[in-house]
PDB file of C-alpha atoms and ligand atoms in Angstrom:
ATOM      1  CA  MET A   1      -0.059   0.369   0.134  1.00 53.00           C
ATOM      2  CA  SER A   2       1.142   3.584  -1.167  1.00 62.00           C
ATOM      3  CA  LYS A   3       2.818   5.535   2.026  1.00 90.00           C
ATOM      4  CA  ARG A   4       0.313   9.157   1.393  1.00 94.00           C
ATOM      5  CA  PHE A   5       0.534  10.197   5.014  1.00 98.00           C
ATOM      6  CA  SER A   6       4.165   9.645   5.124  1.00 97.00           C
ATOM      7  CA  GLY A   7       5.471  12.965   7.585  1.00 96.00           C
ATOM      8  CA  ARG A   8       2.115  13.697   8.357  1.00 98.00           C
ATOM      9  CA  VAL A   9      -0.029  14.332  12.146  1.00 98.00           C
ATOM     10  CA  VAL A  10      -3.375  13.089  12.627  1.00 98.00           C
ATOM     11  CA  LEU A  11      -5.936  13.589  15.717  1.00 98.00           C
ATOM     12  CA  ILE A  12      -8.486  10.909  15.966  1.00 99.00           C
ATOM     13  CA  THR A  13     -11.082  11.289  18.938  1.00 99.00           C
ATOM     14  CA  GLY A  14     -13.442   8.645  19.779  1.00 98.00           C
ATOM     15  CA  ALA A  15     -10.168   6.249  19.488  1.00 99.00           C
ATOM     16  CA  ALA A  16     -10.428   3.805  21.824  1.00 98.00           C
ATOM     17  CA  GLY A  17     -12.364   1.149  19.203  1.00 98.00           C
ATOM     18  CA  GLY A  18     -14.984   1.264  17.029  1.00 98.00           C
ATOM     19  CA  LEU A  19     -14.201   3.141  14.152  1.00 98.00           C
ATOM     20  CA  GLY A  20     -11.771   5.593  15.625  1.00 99.00           C
ATOM     21  CA  ARG A  21      -9.703   2.966  16.278  1.00 98.00           C
ATOM     22  CA  VAL A  22      -9.796   1.262  12.245  1.00 98.00           C
ATOM     23  CA  SER A  23      -9.372   4.437  10.935  1.00 99.00           C
ATOM     24  CA  ALA A  24      -5.955   5.283  13.373  1.00 99.00           C
ATOM     25  CA  VAL A  25      -4.650   1.809  11.634  1.00 98.00           C
ATOM     26  CA  ARG A  26      -5.626   2.401   8.002  1.00 98.00           C
ATOM     27  CA  PHE A  27      -4.210   6.240   8.714  1.00 98.00           C
ATOM     28  CA  ALA A  28      -1.068   4.475  10.645  1.00 98.00           C
ATOM     29  CA  ARG A  29       0.110   2.166   7.769  1.00 98.00           C
ATOM     30  CA  GLU A  30      -1.102   5.217   5.401  1.00 98.00           C
ATOM     31  CA  GLY A  31       2.340   6.274   7.633  1.00 98.00           C
ATOM     32  CA  ALA A  32       0.302   8.401   9.887  1.00 98.00           C
ATOM     33  CA  HIS A  33       2.212  10.114  13.117  1.00 98.00           C
ATOM     34  CA  LEU A  34      -0.858   9.053  15.066  1.00 98.00           C
ATOM     35  CA  VAL A  35      -2.783  11.748  17.955  1.00 98.00           C
ATOM     36  CA  LEU A  36      -5.159   9.391  19.697  1.00 98.00           C
ATOM     37  CA  THR A  37      -7.348  10.549  22.208  1.00 98.00           C
ATOM     38  CA  ASP A  38     -10.624   9.535  24.012  1.00 98.00           C
ATOM     39  CA  VAL A  39     -12.102   9.404  27.738  1.00 98.00           C
ATOM     40  CA  ASN A  40     -11.667   5.278  27.653  1.00 98.00           C
ATOM     41  CA  ALA A  41      -8.093   4.431  28.629  1.00 98.00           C
ATOM     42  CA  PRO A  42      -7.034   0.859  28.453  1.00 98.00           C
ATOM     43  CA  GLY A  43      -9.543   1.226  25.263  1.00 98.00           C
ATOM     44  CA  LEU A  44      -6.655   4.120  24.207  1.00 98.00           C
ATOM     45  CA  GLU A  45      -4.082   2.124  25.114  1.00 98.00           C
ATOM     46  CA  GLN A  46      -4.899  -0.857  22.729  1.00 98.00           C
ATOM     47  CA  THR A  47      -5.912   1.181  19.402  1.00 98.00           C
ATOM     48  CA  ALA A  48      -2.068   2.170  20.175  1.00 98.00           C
ATOM     49  CA  GLU A  49      -0.706  -1.342  20.125  1.00 98.00           C
ATOM     50  CA  ARG A  50      -2.553  -1.950  16.797  1.00 98.00           C
ATOM     51  CA  VAL A  51      -1.338   1.432  15.440  1.00 98.00           C
ATOM     52  CA  ARG A  52       2.775   0.336  16.490  1.00 98.00           C
ATOM     53  CA  GLU A  53       1.687  -3.236  15.002  1.00 98.00           C
ATOM     54  CA  ALA A  54       0.800  -1.449  12.220  1.00 98.00           C
ATOM     55  CA  GLY A  55       4.309  -0.354  12.194  1.00 97.00           C
ATOM     56  CA  SER A  56       3.479   3.678  12.627  1.00 98.00           C
ATOM     57  CA  THR A  57       4.059   6.119  15.321  1.00 98.00           C
ATOM     58  CA  CYS A  58       1.596   7.177  18.372  1.00 98.00           C
ATOM     59  CA  SER A  59       0.953   9.630  21.681  1.00 98.00           C
ATOM     60  CA  THR A  60      -2.580   8.987  23.411  1.00 98.00           C
ATOM     61  CA  HIS A  61      -4.577  11.509  25.177  1.00 98.00           C
ATOM     62  CA  GLY A  62      -7.524  11.649  27.782  1.00 98.00           C
ATOM     63  CA  LEU A  63      -9.824  14.174  26.930  1.00 98.00           C
ATOM     64  CA  ASP A  64     -13.129  14.899  27.902  1.00 98.00           C
ATOM     65  CA  LEU A  65     -14.872  16.561  24.549  1.00 98.00           C
ATOM     66  CA  ALA A  66     -17.895  17.458  27.038  1.00 98.00           C
ATOM     67  CA  SER A  67     -15.048  20.339  29.013  1.00 98.00           C
ATOM     68  CA  GLU A  68     -14.442  23.602  27.042  1.00 98.00           C
ATOM     69  CA  THR A  69     -12.172  23.875  29.792  1.00 98.00           C
ATOM     70  CA  GLU A  70      -9.882  20.710  28.845  1.00 98.00           C
ATOM     71  CA  ILE A  71     -10.677  20.643  25.084  1.00 98.00           C
ATOM     72  CA  LYS A  72      -8.692  24.428  25.166  1.00 98.00           C
ATOM     73  CA  ALA A  73      -5.423  23.488  27.581  1.00 98.00           C
ATOM     74  CA  PHE A  74      -5.503  20.064  25.537  1.00 98.00           C
ATOM     75  CA  GLY A  75      -5.001  22.328  21.818  1.00 98.00           C
ATOM     76  CA  ALA A  76      -2.747  24.087  23.390  1.00 98.00           C
ATOM     77  CA  ARG A  77      -0.351  21.667  24.523  1.00 98.00           C
ATOM     78  CA  ILE A  78      -0.685  19.817  21.349  1.00 98.00           C
ATOM     79  CA  CYS A  79      -0.056  23.246  19.177  1.00 98.00           C
ATOM     80  CA  SER A  80       3.095  23.728  21.193  1.00 97.00           C
ATOM     81  CA  GLN A  81       4.673  20.373  20.959  1.00 94.00           C
ATOM     82  CA  GLN A  82       3.189  19.311  16.985  1.00 91.00           C
ATOM     83  CA  PRO A  83       3.019  22.863  15.660  1.00 94.00           C
ATOM     84  CA  ARG A  84       1.758  21.195  12.175  1.00 97.00           C
ATOM     85  CA  LEU A  85      -1.501  18.987  12.505  1.00 98.00           C
ATOM     86  CA  ASP A  86      -2.331  17.283   8.945  1.00 98.00           C
ATOM     87  CA  VAL A  87      -6.426  15.997   9.986  1.00 99.00           C
ATOM     88  CA  LEU A  88      -8.690  16.734  12.544  1.00 99.00           C
ATOM     89  CA  PHE A  89     -10.875  13.559  12.827  1.00 99.00           C
ATOM     90  CA  ASN A  90     -13.725  14.481  15.012  1.00 99.00           C
ATOM     91  CA  ASN A  91     -15.271  11.288  15.520  1.00 99.00           C
ATOM     92  CA  ALA A  92     -16.387  10.681  18.533  1.00 99.00           C
ATOM     93  CA  GLY A  93     -19.223  10.962  19.924  1.00 98.00           C
ATOM     94  CA  VAL A  94     -22.367   9.352  22.279  1.00 98.00           C
ATOM     95  CA  ALA A  95     -24.280   7.336  19.565  1.00 96.00           C
ATOM     96  CA  TYR A  96     -26.109   4.282  22.084  1.00 94.00           C
ATOM     97  CA  GLY A  97     -28.178   4.554  24.680  1.00 93.00           C
ATOM     98  CA  GLU A  98     -31.032   6.962  25.943  1.00 95.00           C
ATOM     99  CA  ILE A  99     -29.740   9.664  23.243  1.00 96.00           C
ATOM    100  CA  ASN A 100     -32.080   6.781  20.386  1.00 92.00           C
ATOM    101  CA  GLY A 101     -34.873   7.294  22.970  1.00 92.00           C
ATOM    102  CA  PRO A 102     -37.912  10.133  22.255  1.00 94.00           C
ATOM    103  CA  ILE A 103     -37.618  13.808  22.239  1.00 95.00           C
ATOM    104  CA  GLU A 104     -39.724  14.468  24.978  1.00 95.00           C
ATOM    105  CA  SER A 105     -37.902  12.710  27.524  1.00 92.00           C
ATOM    106  CA  LEU A 106     -34.816  14.346  27.568  1.00 96.00           C
ATOM    107  CA  SER A 107     -34.113  16.390  29.538  1.00 97.00           C
ATOM    108  CA  GLN A 108     -32.704  19.817  29.404  1.00 97.00           C
ATOM    109  CA  GLU A 109     -29.296  19.217  30.829  1.00 98.00           C
ATOM    110  CA  LYS A 110     -28.956  15.647  28.646  1.00 98.00           C
ATOM    111  CA  TRP A 111     -29.658  17.636  25.685  1.00 98.00           C
ATOM    112  CA  LEU A 112     -26.983  20.305  26.109  1.00 98.00           C
ATOM    113  CA  ARG A 113     -24.492  17.367  26.926  1.00 98.00           C
ATOM    114  CA  TYR A 114     -24.999  15.699  23.720  1.00 98.00           C
ATOM    115  CA  LEU A 115     -24.991  19.356  21.953  1.00 98.00           C
ATOM    116  CA  SER A 116     -21.603  19.591  23.501  1.00 98.00           C
ATOM    117  CA  ILE A 117     -20.121  16.500  23.186  1.00 99.00           C
ATOM    118  CA  ASN A 118     -21.864  15.979  19.717  1.00 98.00           C
ATOM    119  CA  SER A 119     -22.358  19.053  17.742  1.00 98.00           C
ATOM    120  CA  LEU A 120     -19.636  21.961  19.885  1.00 98.00           C
ATOM    121  CA  ALA A 121     -16.609  19.766  20.799  1.00 99.00           C
ATOM    122  CA  PRO A 122     -15.545  18.998  16.892  1.00 99.00           C
ATOM    123  CA  LEU A 123     -15.896  23.309  16.440  1.00 99.00           C
ATOM    124  CA  PHE A 124     -14.645  23.852  19.708  1.00 98.00           C
ATOM    125  CA  LEU A 125     -11.448  21.542  18.904  1.00 99.00           C
ATOM    126  CA  ALA A 126     -10.690  23.008  15.543  1.00 99.00           C
ATOM    127  CA  GLN A 127     -10.505  26.114  16.885  1.00 98.00           C
ATOM    128  CA  ALA A 128      -7.978  25.516  19.829  1.00 98.00           C
ATOM    129  CA  LEU A 129      -6.034  23.524  17.065  1.00 98.00           C
ATOM    130  CA  ARG A 130      -6.708  25.979  14.866  1.00 98.00           C
ATOM    131  CA  PRO A 131      -2.819  27.572  14.271  1.00 98.00           C
ATOM    132  CA  ALA A 132      -1.557  23.924  14.208  1.00 98.00           C
ATOM    133  CA  LEU A 133      -4.164  22.871  11.300  1.00 98.00           C
ATOM    134  CA  ALA A 134      -3.477  26.159   9.785  1.00 98.00           C
ATOM    135  CA  ASN A 135       0.718  25.283   9.394  1.00 98.00           C
ATOM    136  CA  ALA A 136      -0.615  22.321   7.566  1.00 98.00           C
ATOM    137  CA  LYS A 137      -3.027  23.871   5.648  1.00 98.00           C
ATOM    138  CA  GLY A 138      -5.297  20.561   7.189  1.00 98.00           C
ATOM    139  CA  VAL A 139      -8.388  18.877   7.151  1.00 99.00           C
ATOM    140  CA  VAL A 140     -11.216  18.188   9.393  1.00 99.00           C
ATOM    141  CA  ILE A 141     -13.476  15.226   9.128  1.00 99.00           C
ATOM    142  CA  ASN A 142     -16.449  15.526  10.938  1.00 99.00           C
ATOM    143  CA  GLN A 143     -18.524  11.665  12.460  1.00 98.00           C
ATOM    144  CA  SER A 144     -22.120  12.635  11.211  1.00 98.00           C
ATOM    145  CA  SER A 145     -25.022   9.687  10.325  1.00 97.00           C
ATOM    146  CA  MET A 146     -26.988   9.063   8.118  1.00 95.00           C
ATOM    147  CA  ALA A 147     -29.629  10.006  11.262  1.00 94.00           C
ATOM    148  CA  SER A 148     -28.719  13.098  10.298  1.00 96.00           C
ATOM    149  CA  TYR A 149     -30.987  13.480   7.391  1.00 93.00           C
ATOM    150  CA  VAL A 150     -34.253  12.501   9.345  1.00 86.00           C
ATOM    151  CA  PRO A 151     -33.966  13.211  12.805  1.00 90.00           C
ATOM    152  CA  GLY A 152     -36.279  11.227  14.729  1.00 89.00           C
ATOM    153  CA  VAL A 153     -34.217  11.260  17.701  1.00 93.00           C
ATOM    154  CA  PRO A 154     -31.827  13.314  19.832  1.00 96.00           C
ATOM    155  CA  TYR A 155     -28.749  11.966  18.330  1.00 96.00           C
ATOM    156  CA  GLY A 156     -30.115  13.015  14.807  1.00 95.00           C
ATOM    157  CA  VAL A 157     -30.906  16.182  15.659  1.00 97.00           C
ATOM    158  CA  THR A 158     -27.949  16.099  17.505  1.00 98.00           C
ATOM    159  CA  LYS A 159     -25.581  15.504  14.132  1.00 98.00           C
ATOM    160  CA  ALA A 160     -27.712  17.596  11.982  1.00 97.00           C
ATOM    161  CA  THR A 161     -26.827  20.152  14.075  1.00 98.00           C
ATOM    162  CA  LEU A 162     -23.166  18.487  13.239  1.00 98.00           C
ATOM    163  CA  ASN A 163     -23.931  18.565   9.851  1.00 98.00           C
ATOM    164  CA  ALA A 164     -25.021  23.128  10.115  1.00 98.00           C
ATOM    165  CA  MET A 165     -21.821  23.223  11.389  1.00 98.00           C
ATOM    166  CA  THR A 166     -19.885  21.478   9.418  1.00 99.00           C
ATOM    167  CA  PHE A 167     -20.683  24.185   6.407  1.00 98.00           C
ATOM    168  CA  ALA A 168     -19.834  26.600   8.902  1.00 98.00           C
ATOM    169  CA  MET A 169     -16.704  25.448  10.016  1.00 99.00           C
ATOM    170  CA  ALA A 170     -15.524  25.164   6.152  1.00 99.00           C
ATOM    171  CA  ASN A 171     -16.678  28.829   5.590  1.00 98.00           C
ATOM    172  CA  ALA A 172     -14.520  29.685   9.069  1.00 98.00           C
ATOM    173  CA  LEU A 173     -11.218  28.124   8.422  1.00 98.00           C
ATOM    174  CA  GLY A 174     -11.230  28.486   4.753  1.00 98.00           C
ATOM    175  CA  ALA A 175      -9.573  31.589   5.471  1.00 98.00           C
ATOM    176  CA  ASP A 176      -6.310  29.783   6.979  1.00 98.00           C
ATOM    177  CA  GLY A 177      -6.354  27.167   3.757  1.00 98.00           C
ATOM    178  CA  ILE A 178      -8.581  24.160   6.170  1.00 99.00           C
ATOM    179  CA  ARG A 179     -11.149  21.571   4.158  1.00 98.00           C
ATOM    180  CA  VAL A 180     -13.880  20.388   6.265  1.00 99.00           C
ATOM    181  CA  ASN A 181     -16.480  17.704   5.304  1.00 99.00           C
ATOM    182  CA  ALA A 182     -18.282  15.617   7.326  1.00 99.00           C
ATOM    183  CA  ILE A 183     -19.025  11.405   6.494  1.00 98.00           C
ATOM    184  CA  ALA A 184     -22.511  10.386   6.842  1.00 98.00           C
ATOM    185  CA  PRO A 185     -22.295   6.294   7.918  1.00 98.00           C
ATOM    186  CA  GLY A 186     -24.581   4.098   7.773  1.00 96.00           C
ATOM    187  CA  ILE A 187     -25.138   1.285   9.321  1.00 95.00           C
ATOM    188  CA  MET A 188     -21.621   0.110   9.541  1.00 97.00           C
ATOM    189  CA  GLU A 189     -20.868  -3.051  12.541  1.00 97.00           C
ATOM    190  CA  THR A 190     -18.463  -1.934  15.645  1.00 98.00           C
ATOM    191  CA  PRO A 191     -18.712  -3.212  18.405  1.00 97.00           C
ATOM    192  CA  ALA A 192     -20.420  -0.141  20.361  1.00 96.00           C
ATOM    193  CA  ASN A 193     -23.246  -0.919  17.751  1.00 93.00           C
ATOM    194  CA  LYS A 194     -23.673  -4.846  18.112  1.00 92.00           C
ATOM    195  CA  GLU A 195     -24.161  -4.567  21.832  1.00 94.00           C
ATOM    196  CA  GLY A 196     -26.353  -1.212  21.607  1.00 92.00           C
ATOM    197  CA  ILE A 197     -28.767  -1.642  18.686  1.00 91.00           C
ATOM    198  CA  SER A 198     -30.965  -4.487  18.756  1.00 92.00           C
ATOM    199  CA  ALA A 199     -30.637  -7.334  16.296  1.00 94.00           C
ATOM    200  CA  GLU A 200     -34.036  -6.512  14.944  1.00 94.00           C
ATOM    201  CA  THR A 201     -33.311  -2.734  14.490  1.00 90.00           C
ATOM    202  CA  TYR A 202     -30.669  -3.217  12.811  1.00 93.00           C
ATOM    203  CA  ALA A 203     -31.824  -5.703  10.340  1.00 93.00           C
ATOM    204  CA  ARG A 204     -34.004  -3.869   9.955  1.00 91.00           C
ATOM    205  CA  VAL A 205     -31.881  -0.557   9.456  1.00 92.00           C
ATOM    206  CA  GLN A 206     -29.948  -2.986   7.275  1.00 94.00           C
ATOM    207  CA  GLY A 207     -32.731  -4.489   5.263  1.00 94.00           C
ATOM    208  CA  MET A 208     -33.510  -0.607   3.852  1.00 94.00           C
ATOM    209  CA  GLN A 209     -30.439  -0.196   2.250  1.00 95.00           C
ATOM    210  CA  MET A 210     -30.175  -0.528  -2.005  1.00 95.00           C
ATOM    211  CA  LEU A 211     -27.435  -2.428  -1.809  1.00 97.00           C
ATOM    212  CA  LYS A 212     -27.963  -5.826   0.319  1.00 95.00           C
ATOM    213  CA  LEU A 213     -24.398  -4.933   0.983  1.00 97.00           C
ATOM    214  CA  HIS A 214     -22.571  -5.562   5.158  1.00 98.00           C
ATOM    215  CA  GLY A 215     -21.033  -1.841   6.381  1.00 98.00           C
ATOM    216  CA  THR A 216     -17.617  -2.239   7.771  1.00 98.00           C
ATOM    217  CA  ALA A 217     -15.188  -0.276   9.946  1.00 98.00           C
ATOM    218  CA  GLU A 218     -12.629  -0.216   7.017  1.00 98.00           C
ATOM    219  CA  ASP A 219     -15.694   1.273   4.986  1.00 98.00           C
ATOM    220  CA  ILE A 220     -15.275   4.601   6.673  1.00 98.00           C
ATOM    221  CA  ALA A 221     -12.054   4.538   7.481  1.00 98.00           C
ATOM    222  CA  ALA A 222     -11.432   4.418   3.698  1.00 98.00           C
ATOM    223  CA  LEU A 223     -13.560   7.629   3.051  1.00 98.00           C
ATOM    224  CA  ALA A 224     -11.739   9.400   5.946  1.00 99.00           C
ATOM    225  CA  VAL A 225      -8.132   8.389   4.007  1.00 98.00           C
ATOM    226  CA  PHE A 226      -9.505   9.333   0.771  1.00 98.00           C
ATOM    227  CA  LEU A 227     -11.251  13.223   2.270  1.00 98.00           C
ATOM    228  CA  ALA A 228      -8.022  13.424   3.969  1.00 98.00           C
ATOM    229  CA  SER A 229      -5.927  12.988   1.014  1.00 98.00           C
ATOM    230  CA  ASP A 230      -4.532  15.472  -1.559  1.00 98.00           C
ATOM    231  CA  GLU A 231      -6.404  13.220  -4.340  1.00 98.00           C
ATOM    232  CA  ALA A 232      -9.220  15.181  -2.492  1.00 98.00           C
ATOM    233  CA  ARG A 233      -8.194  18.771  -2.353  1.00 98.00           C
ATOM    234  CA  PHE A 234     -11.122  20.278  -4.474  1.00 98.00           C
ATOM    235  CA  ILE A 235     -14.041  18.938  -2.195  1.00 98.00           C
ATOM    236  CA  ASN A 236     -15.102  20.937   0.595  1.00 98.00           C
ATOM    237  CA  CYS A 237     -17.798  22.266   2.726  1.00 98.00           C
ATOM    238  CA  GLU A 238     -19.640  18.761   2.362  1.00 98.00           C
ATOM    239  CA  ILE A 239     -21.114  15.857   3.932  1.00 98.00           C
ATOM    240  CA  VAL A 240     -20.371  12.470   1.999  1.00 98.00           C
ATOM    241  CA  SER A 241     -22.818   9.660   2.906  1.00 97.00           C
ATOM    242  CA  CYS A 242     -21.746   6.099   3.285  1.00 98.00           C
ATOM    243  CA  ASP A 243     -24.219   3.864   3.622  1.00 97.00           C
ATOM    244  CA  ALA A 244     -25.115   1.865   0.341  1.00 97.00           C
ATOM    245  CA  GLY A 245     -28.100   4.066  -0.663  1.00 95.00           C
ATOM    246  CA  ASN A 246     -30.111   3.713   2.979  1.00 95.00           C
ATOM    247  CA  ARG A 247     -34.060   4.132   1.881  1.00 89.00           C
ATOM    248  CA  LEU A 248     -34.277   4.796   5.621  1.00 83.00           C
ATOM    249  CA  ARG A 249     -31.082   6.737   6.782  1.00 79.00           C
ATOM    250  CA  GLY A 250     -31.312   6.235   9.507  1.00 55.00           C
ATOM    251  CA  TRP A 251     -35.204   7.112  10.950  1.00 62.00           C
ATOM    252  CA  ARG A 252     -35.814   5.196  13.713  1.00 56.00           C
ATOM    253  CA  GLY A 253     -39.752   6.464  15.100  1.00 51.00           C
TER     254      GLY A 253
HETATM  255  N1  NAD B   1     -21.413   2.305  14.050  1.00 57.25           N
HETATM  256  C1  NAD B   1     -22.031   3.264  13.113  1.00 57.25           C
HETATM  257  O1  NAD B   1     -22.904   2.629  12.777  1.00 57.25           O
HETATM  258  C2  NAD B   1     -22.439   4.674  12.834  1.00 57.25           C
HETATM  259  C3  NAD B   1     -23.240   5.084  12.084  1.00 57.25           C
HETATM  260  C4  NAD B   1     -23.182   7.049  12.144  1.00 57.25           C
HETATM  261  C5  NAD B   1     -22.106   7.257  12.357  1.00 57.25           C
HETATM  262  N2  NAD B   1     -21.431   6.691  13.532  1.00 57.25           N
HETATM  263  C6  NAD B   1     -20.341   7.253  14.611  1.00 57.25           C
HETATM  264  O2  NAD B   1     -19.576   7.135  14.383  1.00 57.25           O
HETATM  265  C7  NAD B   1     -18.771   7.821  15.204  1.00 57.25           C
HETATM  266  C8  NAD B   1     -17.891   6.487  16.235  1.00 57.25           C
HETATM  267  O3  NAD B   1     -19.083   5.426  16.189  1.00 57.25           O
HETATM  268  P1  NAD B   1     -19.035   4.028  16.851  1.00 57.25           P
HETATM  269  O4  NAD B   1     -19.679   3.307  16.827  1.00 57.25           O
HETATM  270  O5  NAD B   1     -17.307   3.813  16.372  1.00 57.25           O
HETATM  271  O6  NAD B   1     -19.059   3.749  18.644  1.00 57.25           O
HETATM  272  P2  NAD B   1     -18.177   4.054  19.695  1.00 57.25           P
HETATM  273  O7  NAD B   1     -18.978   4.462  21.174  1.00 57.25           O
HETATM  274  O8  NAD B   1     -17.441   3.147  19.742  1.00 57.25           O
HETATM  275  O9  NAD B   1     -17.399   5.374  20.042  1.00 57.25           O
HETATM  276  C9  NAD B   1     -17.676   6.338  20.430  1.00 57.25           C
HETATM  277  C10 NAD B   1     -16.220   6.737  20.884  1.00 57.25           C
HETATM  278  O10 NAD B   1     -16.721   8.083  21.275  1.00 57.25           O
HETATM  279  C11 NAD B   1     -16.089   8.304  22.348  1.00 57.25           C
HETATM  280  N3  NAD B   1     -16.424   9.576  24.121  1.00 57.25           N
HETATM  281  C12 NAD B   1     -17.944   9.217  23.876  1.00 57.25           C
HETATM  282  N4  NAD B   1     -17.880  10.697  24.634  1.00 57.25           N
HETATM  283  C13 NAD B   1     -16.644  11.053  24.912  1.00 57.25           C
HETATM  284  C14 NAD B   1     -16.223  12.415  25.027  1.00 57.25           C
HETATM  285  N5  NAD B   1     -17.120  12.937  26.760  1.00 57.25           N
HETATM  286  N6  NAD B   1     -14.939  12.728  25.297  1.00 57.25           N
HETATM  287  C15 NAD B   1     -14.394  11.836  24.362  1.00 57.25           C
HETATM  288  N7  NAD B   1     -14.984  11.282  23.793  1.00 57.25           N
HETATM  289  C16 NAD B   1     -16.084  10.140  23.671  1.00 57.25           C
HETATM  290  C17 NAD B   1     -16.378   6.869  23.166  1.00 57.25           C
HETATM  291  O11 NAD B   1     -15.524   6.847  24.352  1.00 57.25           O
HETATM  292  C18 NAD B   1     -15.924   6.123  22.037  1.00 57.25           C
HETATM  293  O12 NAD B   1     -14.152   5.636  22.304  1.00 57.25           O
HETATM  294  C19 NAD B   1     -19.544   8.042  16.429  1.00 57.25           C
HETATM  295  O13 NAD B   1     -19.422   9.412  16.529  1.00 57.25           O
HETATM  296  C20 NAD B   1     -20.719   7.983  16.106  1.00 57.25           C
HETATM  297  O14 NAD B   1     -22.247   8.626  15.958  1.00 57.25           O
HETATM  298  C21 NAD B   1     -21.615   5.589  13.705  1.00 57.25           C
END
């Protein structure tokens, strides 16, 4: 495989498992140095081990994306250590549990927490890392969801907000030559969604695909690498679906 990211630095949030871990390994195979963050320290260490096995280097950082203060301090630290940041992959998110319940049942406190992590943290982190991203004329990728297209539950609302945030971020960061896009995955098998979604719902959502394929974390990792690469240099301010043409587009009502 060609090493398109040799000498480049890629930061991935939510890297302790699932789509974040598989993306980290994929960027590692492409030669990138990884900066990995999550709130799950043991999971982060397992990902770091996989990155090293793939022949690359990385650092790991505990970072709670619900805290603007933590994000700002982290960004300042990274900018002093890595004056150049080529890719910020805002992959972390709360995707399972009560965030998929009825919109009427969530308290204001919970709404604000989920919006903070899923919709606002990508902006705050990009702002905190902006000097290093600007030095590299870097790329930001936000992990949205097909659920953003027809939101029926709080999760979809947070991801629809993230799509809007992606457009606004592209508009603002473009001044520094930074590209900003989002990926909208369909249903992709990860340990978290196998556990968090019933087998019946999984089959129903997958059954709405125009293509009878099984979505994997590798499908998302491949798209992230492409959007981060020089081949995608003219692609900006886009929400790119990767869902085998899912007619349901996330409707869980
Ligand atoms: N797997 C899918 O089918 C699918 C589909 C559409 C979108 N997505 C999105 O992809 C991303 C990854 O999903 P996944 O299936 O790998 O799930 P996952 O739960 O394995 O990954 C999410 C990661 O985010 C981290 N996280 C949660 N809250 C955090 C916080 N406050 N601060 C820092 N990190 C935090 C978790 O610890 C976890 O490692 C999520 O944003 C999810 O919404 C997944």
